[in-house]
Amino acid sequence: MDSMVTYNDVAIPAFIYGTAWKKEQTARLVELAVDSGFTAIDTANQLIHYQEALVGEALLTLAKKGVKRESLFLQTKFTSISGQDHRTPYDQSADLPTQVQQSFESSLQHLYTDYLDSYVLHGPHSRWGLSQADWDVWATMEAYYQAGKTKMIGISNVQANQLQELCEKAAVKPMVVQNRCYAVMGWDKEVREICKSHGIIYQGFSLLTANQDVLRDSKMWDIAKRVGANPLQVIFGFALQIGILPLTGTTNEQHMKDDLAVLDKFELSPEDVKKIEAIAVLEGH
Ligand SMILES: NC(=O)c1ccc[n+]([C@@H]2O[C@H](COP(=O)([O-])OP(=O)(O)OC[C@H]3O[C@@H](n4cnc5c(N)ncnc54)[C@H](OP(=O)(O)O)[C@@H]3O)[C@@H](O)[C@H]2O)c1
C-alpha cells in the first residue's frame, strides 16, 4: 500500500513521519526520514513540542539535493493559545480568524512553500462539544481550503461527539482526523467508525508508545515470528490493515527503514487481526 485517498480525491502517503519532540535534531531527522523513504511530514506551529522552522530548514537542504516540493506531503497545525506557551505564532490579543491567518502564513514561511497539503486544527477548545471559538477557527481553515492554499483540512485530538457535530454542521467536513490511538479504546473505534462513514482518513499517533502492554503480549511475539517481522512492525501493519494511517516518531535510521518496510512486508490474516483486537479488549479489563 502506497497511499490512502481522501473523499476529495487527494492521496496521502500511507506512512507519516512525525516531528514532535525532536528539538534541535528536527532538521537532521527530517532529512534522514526523507532520505530513508518517507514522503509525508507532520509538524505544528507550536514551539512547545515542534520546531516547524527546522522542518523548513530540512526542506531547503532536500530541495538542494533535488527533492521537489510536489513530491512531499506537508501537514501542519493551528494550535490555540491553551496549547502554546508565550511564543505564539500570532498576536494573542487578535480575534481567532486573525490568529489562524497569522499562524497559517507563518507556517508557509517556515516551510518555504506557498501551499500546504494538509492543515489540521490541533484540538477543539474543550473536551466536550464544539464552541463558537472552534467554529470561528474552522471557518477560517475552510476559507484556506476553498482558496486552494491547503489541499485538505483536518482535526486532531477530537472526541466522537465533536467529530459527528463537525461532520454534520461544517460547510467543509474534515478530510483527516489525527488522534492518539489506544488499543484499550478499541484502537479509537468510535472515532474511526465516524471517519469511515464520512470517507475521512484516520491518522493514528503514538501507536507504539500508547500501547506498550500490547507490544509485550506473547501473542504479538507469536504473530511477529510467523510473519517474519518484529512486534512493532506488527502493530503498524495491523493499523494499516484496519484502515489507520500511521505516524511514527522514530529518531533512528534503521527504525525508519523497519517502519516503512511494513508497507510491503507482510499481510496479517483475518485471524491475526482478530487476535490483536482481542489482546486490546483483554488489556481493557
Ligand atoms: N496531534 C497531536 O496532538 C499529536 C500528539 C503526539 C504526537 N503527534 C504526532 O505523531 C508523531 C508520532 O508520535 P510518537 O512519537 O508518539 O510515535 P510512536 O511512533 O508511537 O513513538 C515513537 C517511539 O517509538 C520508537 N520506535 C519507532 N519505530 C521503532 C522501531 N522500528 N523499533 C524500535 N523502536 C521504534 C521510537 O524510538 P526510536 O527513536 O529509538 O526509534 C520512539 O521512542 C509525532 O511526532 C507527531 O508528529 C501528534
Tab-separated table of C-alpha atoms and ligand atoms in Angstrom:
chain	number	residue	atom	x	y	z
A	1	MET	CA	0.000	0.000	0.000
A	2	ASP	CA	1.439	3.394	-1.005
A	3	SER	CA	-1.280	5.848	-0.150
A	4	MET	CA	-4.812	6.434	1.091
A	5	VAL	CA	-7.189	8.747	-0.748
A	6	THR	CA	-9.398	11.357	0.907
A	7	TYR	CA	-13.055	11.930	-0.022
A	8	ASN	CA	-11.978	14.973	-2.053
A	9	ASP	CA	-9.629	12.723	-4.038
A	10	VAL	CA	-6.230	13.672	-2.633
A	11	ALA	CA	-3.673	10.950	-1.923
A	12	ILE	CA	-1.865	10.834	1.430
A	13	PRO	CA	1.299	8.696	1.664
A	14	ALA	CA	0.462	5.649	3.775
A	15	PHE	CA	3.050	6.369	6.500
A	16	ILE	CA	3.746	9.805	8.006
A	17	TYR	CA	6.940	10.895	9.721
A	18	GLY	CA	6.100	12.885	12.867
A	19	THR	CA	8.439	15.620	14.088
A	20	ALA	CA	7.257	16.218	17.661
A	21	TRP	CA	9.890	16.430	20.416
A	22	LYS	CA	12.863	16.359	18.008
A	23	LYS	CA	14.048	19.781	19.194
A	24	GLU	CA	17.335	20.840	17.586
A	25	GLN	CA	17.584	17.433	15.883
A	26	THR	CA	14.479	18.210	13.793
A	27	ALA	CA	16.236	19.288	10.582
A	28	ARG	CA	18.676	16.372	10.598
A	29	LEU	CA	15.914	13.838	11.307
A	30	VAL	CA	13.524	15.170	8.660
A	31	GLU	CA	16.314	14.973	6.101
A	32	LEU	CA	17.130	11.441	7.243
A	33	ALA	CA	13.460	10.433	7.135
A	34	VAL	CA	13.058	11.651	3.553
A	35	ASP	CA	16.346	10.030	2.541
A	36	SER	CA	15.035	6.810	4.112
A	37	GLY	CA	11.859	6.920	2.019
A	38	PHE	CA	9.251	8.957	3.931
A	39	THR	CA	7.389	11.444	1.744
A	40	ALA	CA	4.917	12.754	4.340
A	41	ILE	CA	5.929	15.024	7.224
A	42	ASP	CA	3.770	16.099	10.161
A	43	THR	CA	4.551	19.181	12.236
A	44	ALA	CA	2.760	22.030	14.047
A	45	ASN	CA	3.278	25.748	14.531
A	46	GLN	CA	3.694	25.163	18.260
A	47	LEU	CA	7.120	25.674	19.781
A	48	ILE	CA	6.408	23.699	22.954
A	49	HIS	CA	6.541	20.412	21.028
A	50	TYR	CA	7.633	21.134	17.444
A	51	GLN	CA	10.280	23.048	15.535
A	52	GLU	CA	8.397	23.850	12.347
A	53	ALA	CA	11.091	26.242	11.133
A	54	LEU	CA	13.682	23.458	11.378
A	55	VAL	CA	11.415	21.225	9.266
A	56	GLY	CA	11.638	24.047	6.714
A	57	GLU	CA	15.422	24.096	7.020
A	58	ALA	CA	15.483	20.386	6.137
A	59	LEU	CA	13.192	21.050	3.167
A	60	LEU	CA	15.657	23.645	1.856
A	61	THR	CA	18.534	21.156	2.129
A	62	LEU	CA	16.410	18.474	0.459
A	63	ALA	CA	15.435	20.880	-2.335
A	64	LYS	CA	19.131	21.480	-2.995
A	65	LYS	CA	19.512	17.712	-3.330
A	66	GLY	CA	16.722	17.678	-5.942
A	67	VAL	CA	13.733	16.711	-3.766
A	68	LYS	CA	10.821	18.650	-5.246
A	69	ARG	CA	8.152	20.271	-3.066
A	70	GLU	CA	5.412	18.462	-5.027
A	71	SER	CA	6.942	15.101	-4.129
A	72	LEU	CA	6.344	15.767	-0.423
A	73	PHE	CA	3.170	15.817	1.656
A	74	LEU	CA	3.400	18.586	4.264
A	75	GLN	CA	0.965	18.688	7.149
A	76	THR	CA	0.970	21.262	9.925
A	77	LYS	CA	-1.436	22.514	12.579
A	78	PHE	CA	-3.077	25.536	14.124
A	79	THR	CA	-2.653	25.404	17.900
A	80	SER	CA	-4.827	27.645	20.058
A	81	ILE	CA	-3.443	29.689	22.958
A	82	SER	CA	-4.223	26.955	25.501
A	83	GLY	CA	-1.748	24.649	23.721
A	84	GLN	CA	1.018	27.252	23.392
A	85	ASP	CA	3.459	28.969	25.700
A	86	HIS	CA	4.286	32.679	25.335
A	87	ARG	CA	5.894	32.053	21.898
A	88	THR	CA	2.633	32.041	19.880
A	89	PRO	CA	2.985	32.411	16.111
A	90	TYR	CA	0.217	35.026	16.251
A	91	ASP	CA	-0.897	38.080	18.162
A	92	GLN	CA	-2.633	36.665	21.252
A	93	SER	CA	-4.927	39.682	21.514
A	94	ALA	CA	-6.169	39.315	17.916
A	95	ASP	CA	-9.504	37.669	17.138
A	96	LEU	CA	-9.451	33.945	16.277
A	97	PRO	CA	-9.727	34.266	12.472
A	98	THR	CA	-6.726	36.615	12.580
A	99	GLN	CA	-4.796	34.184	14.812
A	100	VAL	CA	-5.419	31.372	12.336
A	101	GLN	CA	-4.394	33.591	9.417
A	102	GLN	CA	-1.168	34.663	11.140
A	103	SER	CA	-0.349	31.083	12.120
A	104	PHE	CA	-1.089	29.765	8.620
A	105	GLU	CA	1.010	32.434	6.906
A	106	SER	CA	3.883	31.863	9.322
A	107	SER	CA	3.707	28.090	8.630
A	108	LEU	CA	4.037	28.787	4.898
A	109	GLN	CA	7.091	30.915	5.632
A	110	HIS	CA	8.646	28.319	7.947
A	111	LEU	CA	8.147	25.586	5.353
A	112	TYR	CA	9.241	27.676	2.328
A	113	THR	CA	6.072	26.870	0.441
A	114	ASP	CA	3.015	28.645	-0.914
A	115	TYR	CA	0.567	25.826	-0.154
A	116	LEU	CA	0.052	23.041	2.380
A	117	ASP	CA	-1.073	19.520	1.723
A	118	SER	CA	-2.955	19.315	4.996
A	119	TYR	CA	-3.873	21.861	7.667
A	120	VAL	CA	-5.092	20.485	10.965
A	121	LEU	CA	-6.820	22.019	13.976
A	122	HIS	CA	-4.643	20.740	16.831
A	123	GLY	CA	-7.663	20.233	19.038
A	124	PRO	CA	-11.055	21.688	19.925
A	125	HIS	CA	-11.114	24.266	22.739
A	126	SER	CA	-12.658	21.837	25.211
A	127	ARG	CA	-13.152	18.091	25.514
A	128	TRP	CA	-16.915	18.429	25.313
A	129	GLY	CA	-18.748	19.731	22.272
A	130	LEU	CA	-17.695	22.433	19.868
A	131	SER	CA	-17.708	26.064	20.938
A	132	GLN	CA	-18.163	29.224	18.905
A	133	ALA	CA	-14.361	29.561	19.096
A	134	ASP	CA	-13.969	26.195	17.333
A	135	TRP	CA	-16.418	27.252	14.601
A	136	ASP	CA	-14.570	30.558	14.077
A	137	VAL	CA	-11.276	28.682	13.687
A	138	TRP	CA	-12.813	26.045	11.424
A	139	ALA	CA	-14.436	28.649	9.144
A	140	THR	CA	-11.046	30.303	8.630
A	141	MET	CA	-9.473	26.944	7.826
A	142	GLU	CA	-12.320	26.234	5.376
A	143	ALA	CA	-11.558	29.539	3.646
A	144	TYR	CA	-7.917	28.481	3.147
A	145	TYR	CA	-9.118	25.167	1.704
A	146	GLN	CA	-11.591	26.883	-0.600
A	147	ALA	CA	-8.853	29.296	-1.748
A	148	GLY	CA	-6.656	26.319	-2.698
A	149	LYS	CA	-3.987	27.167	-0.108
A	150	THR	CA	-4.293	23.737	1.511
A	151	LYS	CA	-5.385	20.538	-0.205
A	152	MET	CA	-7.241	19.321	2.846
A	153	ILE	CA	-8.237	20.327	6.358
A	154	GLY	CA	-8.471	18.151	9.421
A	155	ILE	CA	-8.888	17.957	13.151
A	156	SER	CA	-6.834	16.316	15.896
A	157	ASN	CA	-7.483	15.177	19.459
A	158	VAL	CA	-11.181	15.007	18.720
A	159	GLN	CA	-13.902	13.097	20.573
A	160	ALA	CA	-16.539	11.118	18.682
A	161	ASN	CA	-19.393	13.509	19.501
A	162	GLN	CA	-17.329	16.529	18.407
A	163	LEU	CA	-16.401	14.889	15.116
A	164	GLN	CA	-20.013	13.930	14.480
A	165	GLU	CA	-21.123	17.527	15.052
A	166	LEU	CA	-18.370	18.892	12.811
A	167	CYS	CA	-19.312	16.492	10.017
A	168	GLU	CA	-22.982	17.396	10.293
A	169	LYS	CA	-22.664	21.186	10.526
A	170	ALA	CA	-19.455	22.286	8.781
A	171	ALA	CA	-19.529	23.661	5.244
A	172	VAL	CA	-16.432	21.529	4.610
A	173	LYS	CA	-16.141	18.419	6.745
A	174	PRO	CA	-12.619	17.283	7.679
A	175	MET	CA	-10.671	15.118	5.248
A	176	VAL	CA	-8.400	13.844	8.030
A	177	VAL	CA	-8.576	13.118	11.738
A	178	GLN	CA	-5.391	12.707	13.784
A	179	ASN	CA	-5.838	11.016	17.167
A	180	ARG	CA	-3.799	9.157	19.772
A	181	CYS	CA	-4.732	5.561	19.208
A	182	TYR	CA	-5.222	3.460	22.347
A	183	ALA	CA	-5.748	-0.266	21.928
A	184	VAL	CA	-7.863	-0.267	25.093
A	185	MET	CA	-10.300	2.081	23.353
A	186	GLY	CA	-10.730	-0.448	20.538
A	187	TRP	CA	-7.992	1.447	18.692
A	188	ASP	CA	-10.267	4.536	18.831
A	189	LYS	CA	-13.074	2.536	17.229
A	190	GLU	CA	-15.872	5.044	17.780
A	191	VAL	CA	-13.986	7.865	16.065
A	192	ARG	CA	-12.723	5.551	13.314
A	193	GLU	CA	-16.274	4.457	12.530
A	194	ILE	CA	-17.415	8.048	12.072
A	195	CYS	CA	-14.390	8.603	9.818
A	196	LYS	CA	-15.290	5.553	7.774
A	197	SER	CA	-18.881	6.643	7.285
A	198	HIS	CA	-17.747	10.077	6.021
A	199	GLY	CA	-14.746	8.973	3.938
A	200	ILE	CA	-12.321	10.698	6.348
A	201	ILE	CA	-8.764	9.349	6.624
A	202	TYR	CA	-7.932	8.432	10.221
A	203	GLN	CA	-4.288	9.102	11.186
A	204	GLY	CA	-3.173	7.299	14.347
A	205	PHE	CA	-0.329	8.551	16.512
A	206	SER	CA	1.541	7.064	19.478
A	207	LEU	CA	0.591	3.615	18.193
A	208	LEU	CA	3.722	2.258	19.889
A	209	THR	CA	4.113	4.493	22.914
A	210	ALA	CA	0.413	4.308	23.892
A	211	ASN	CA	0.243	0.527	23.559
A	212	GLN	CA	3.213	-0.896	25.415
A	213	ASP	CA	1.096	-3.632	27.054
A	214	VAL	CA	0.009	-4.930	23.656
A	215	LEU	CA	3.619	-4.930	22.481
A	216	ARG	CA	4.609	-7.064	25.475
A	217	ASP	CA	1.859	-9.648	24.917
A	218	SER	CA	3.219	-13.056	23.925
A	219	LYS	CA	0.567	-13.386	21.189
A	220	MET	CA	2.149	-10.409	19.423
A	221	TRP	CA	5.510	-12.133	19.517
A	222	ASP	CA	3.961	-15.316	18.078
A	223	ILE	CA	2.374	-13.409	15.211
A	224	ALA	CA	5.567	-11.436	14.607
A	225	LYS	CA	7.633	-14.614	14.405
A	226	ARG	CA	5.206	-16.211	11.982
A	227	VAL	CA	5.122	-13.239	9.554
A	228	GLY	CA	8.861	-12.543	9.835
A	229	ALA	CA	8.556	-9.139	11.457
A	230	ASN	CA	9.036	-7.613	14.902
A	231	PRO	CA	6.055	-6.798	17.167
A	232	LEU	CA	6.371	-3.050	16.484
A	233	GLN	CA	6.049	-3.714	12.781
A	234	VAL	CA	3.055	-5.937	13.501
A	235	ILE	CA	1.339	-3.002	15.251
A	236	PHE	CA	1.913	-0.729	12.256
A	237	GLY	CA	0.853	-3.484	9.839
A	238	PHE	CA	-2.255	-4.163	11.909
A	239	ALA	CA	-3.062	-0.438	11.937
A	240	LEU	CA	-2.812	-0.206	8.152
A	241	GLN	CA	-4.904	-3.295	7.724
A	242	ILE	CA	-7.785	-1.904	9.776
A	243	GLY	CA	-7.611	1.384	7.857
A	244	ILE	CA	-5.446	3.525	10.172
A	245	LEU	CA	-2.810	5.697	8.501
A	246	PRO	CA	0.090	5.520	10.981
A	247	LEU	CA	2.561	8.146	12.135
A	248	THR	CA	5.927	7.202	13.537
A	249	GLY	CA	8.204	9.390	15.582
A	250	THR	CA	11.359	7.313	15.386
A	251	THR	CA	14.759	9.012	15.627
A	252	ASN	CA	16.725	6.028	14.371
A	253	GLU	CA	17.642	5.390	10.729
A	254	GLN	CA	17.236	1.620	10.918
A	255	HIS	CA	13.884	2.005	12.676
A	256	MET	CA	12.742	4.382	9.917
A	257	LYS	CA	13.502	1.689	7.379
A	258	ASP	CA	11.892	-1.030	9.527
A	259	ASP	CA	8.738	1.058	9.951
A	260	LEU	CA	8.448	1.820	6.218
A	261	ALA	CA	9.113	-1.815	5.320
A	262	VAL	CA	5.717	-2.631	6.816
A	263	LEU	CA	4.074	-1.127	3.727
A	264	ASP	CA	5.041	-4.133	1.624
A	265	LYS	CA	6.474	-6.646	4.045
A	266	PHE	CA	3.553	-8.806	5.166
A	267	GLU	CA	-0.168	-9.171	5.357
A	268	LEU	CA	-1.891	-10.358	8.508
A	269	SER	CA	-4.579	-12.994	8.243
A	270	PRO	CA	-8.098	-12.033	9.403
A	271	GLU	CA	-7.493	-14.394	12.385
A	272	ASP	CA	-4.345	-12.468	13.373
A	273	VAL	CA	-6.222	-9.169	13.128
A	274	LYS	CA	-8.920	-10.595	15.411
A	275	LYS	CA	-6.282	-11.883	17.857
A	276	ILE	CA	-4.688	-8.436	18.116
A	277	GLU	CA	-8.080	-6.814	18.633
A	278	ALA	CA	-8.777	-9.350	21.369
A	279	ILE	CA	-5.489	-8.545	23.182
A	280	ALA	CA	-6.645	-4.961	23.345
A	281	VAL	CA	-10.001	-5.967	24.781
A	282	LEU	CA	-8.298	-8.089	27.438
A	283	GLU	CA	-5.959	-5.212	28.341
A	284	GLY	CA	-9.019	-3.020	28.820
A	285	HIS	CA	-10.455	-5.237	31.556
B	1	LIG	N1	-1.817	15.809	17.179
B	1	LIG	C1	-1.222	15.653	18.342
B	1	LIG	O1	-1.631	16.204	19.365
B	1	LIG	C2	-0.020	14.769	18.425
B	1	LIG	C3	0.446	14.340	19.685
B	1	LIG	C4	1.535	13.466	19.712
B	1	LIG	C5	2.147	13.070	18.538
B	1	LIG	N2	1.701	13.537	17.322
B	1	LIG	C6	2.381	13.196	16.055
B	1	LIG	O2	2.620	11.800	15.987
B	1	LIG	C7	4.023	11.590	15.792
B	1	LIG	C8	4.433	10.238	16.326
B	1	LIG	O3	4.202	10.177	17.717
B	1	LIG	P1	5.041	9.264	18.673
B	1	LIG	O4	6.449	9.768	18.664
B	1	LIG	O5	4.344	9.139	19.963
B	1	LIG	O6	5.018	7.904	17.844
B	1	LIG	P2	5.474	6.448	18.122
B	1	LIG	O7	5.993	6.002	16.805
B	1	LIG	O8	4.372	5.689	18.781
B	1	LIG	O9	6.634	6.519	19.162
B	1	LIG	C9	7.940	6.786	18.855
B	1	LIG	C10	8.767	5.853	19.718
B	1	LIG	O10	8.730	4.558	19.102
B	1	LIG	C11	10.050	4.105	18.876
B	1	LIG	N3	10.096	3.393	17.590
B	1	LIG	C12	9.503	3.725	16.404
B	1	LIG	N4	9.779	2.799	15.467
B	1	LIG	C13	10.557	1.866	16.058
B	1	LIG	C14	11.173	0.659	15.626
B	1	LIG	N5	11.033	0.225	14.373
B	1	LIG	N6	11.915	-0.057	16.539
B	1	LIG	C15	12.053	0.372	17.814
B	1	LIG	N7	11.502	1.499	18.295
B	1	LIG	C16	10.760	2.246	17.419
B	1	LIG	C17	10.911	5.332	18.860
B	1	LIG	O11	12.196	5.036	19.332
B	1	LIG	P3	13.495	5.336	18.422
B	1	LIG	O12	13.569	6.816	18.297
B	1	LIG	O13	14.603	4.727	19.179
B	1	LIG	O14	13.233	4.642	17.112
B	1	LIG	C18	10.194	6.278	19.821
B	1	LIG	O15	10.603	6.049	21.151
B	1	LIG	C19	4.661	12.796	16.467
B	1	LIG	O16	5.975	13.032	16.054
B	1	LIG	C20	3.721	13.888	15.991
B	1	LIG	O17	4.006	14.271	14.678
B	1	LIG	C21	0.620	14.354	17.259
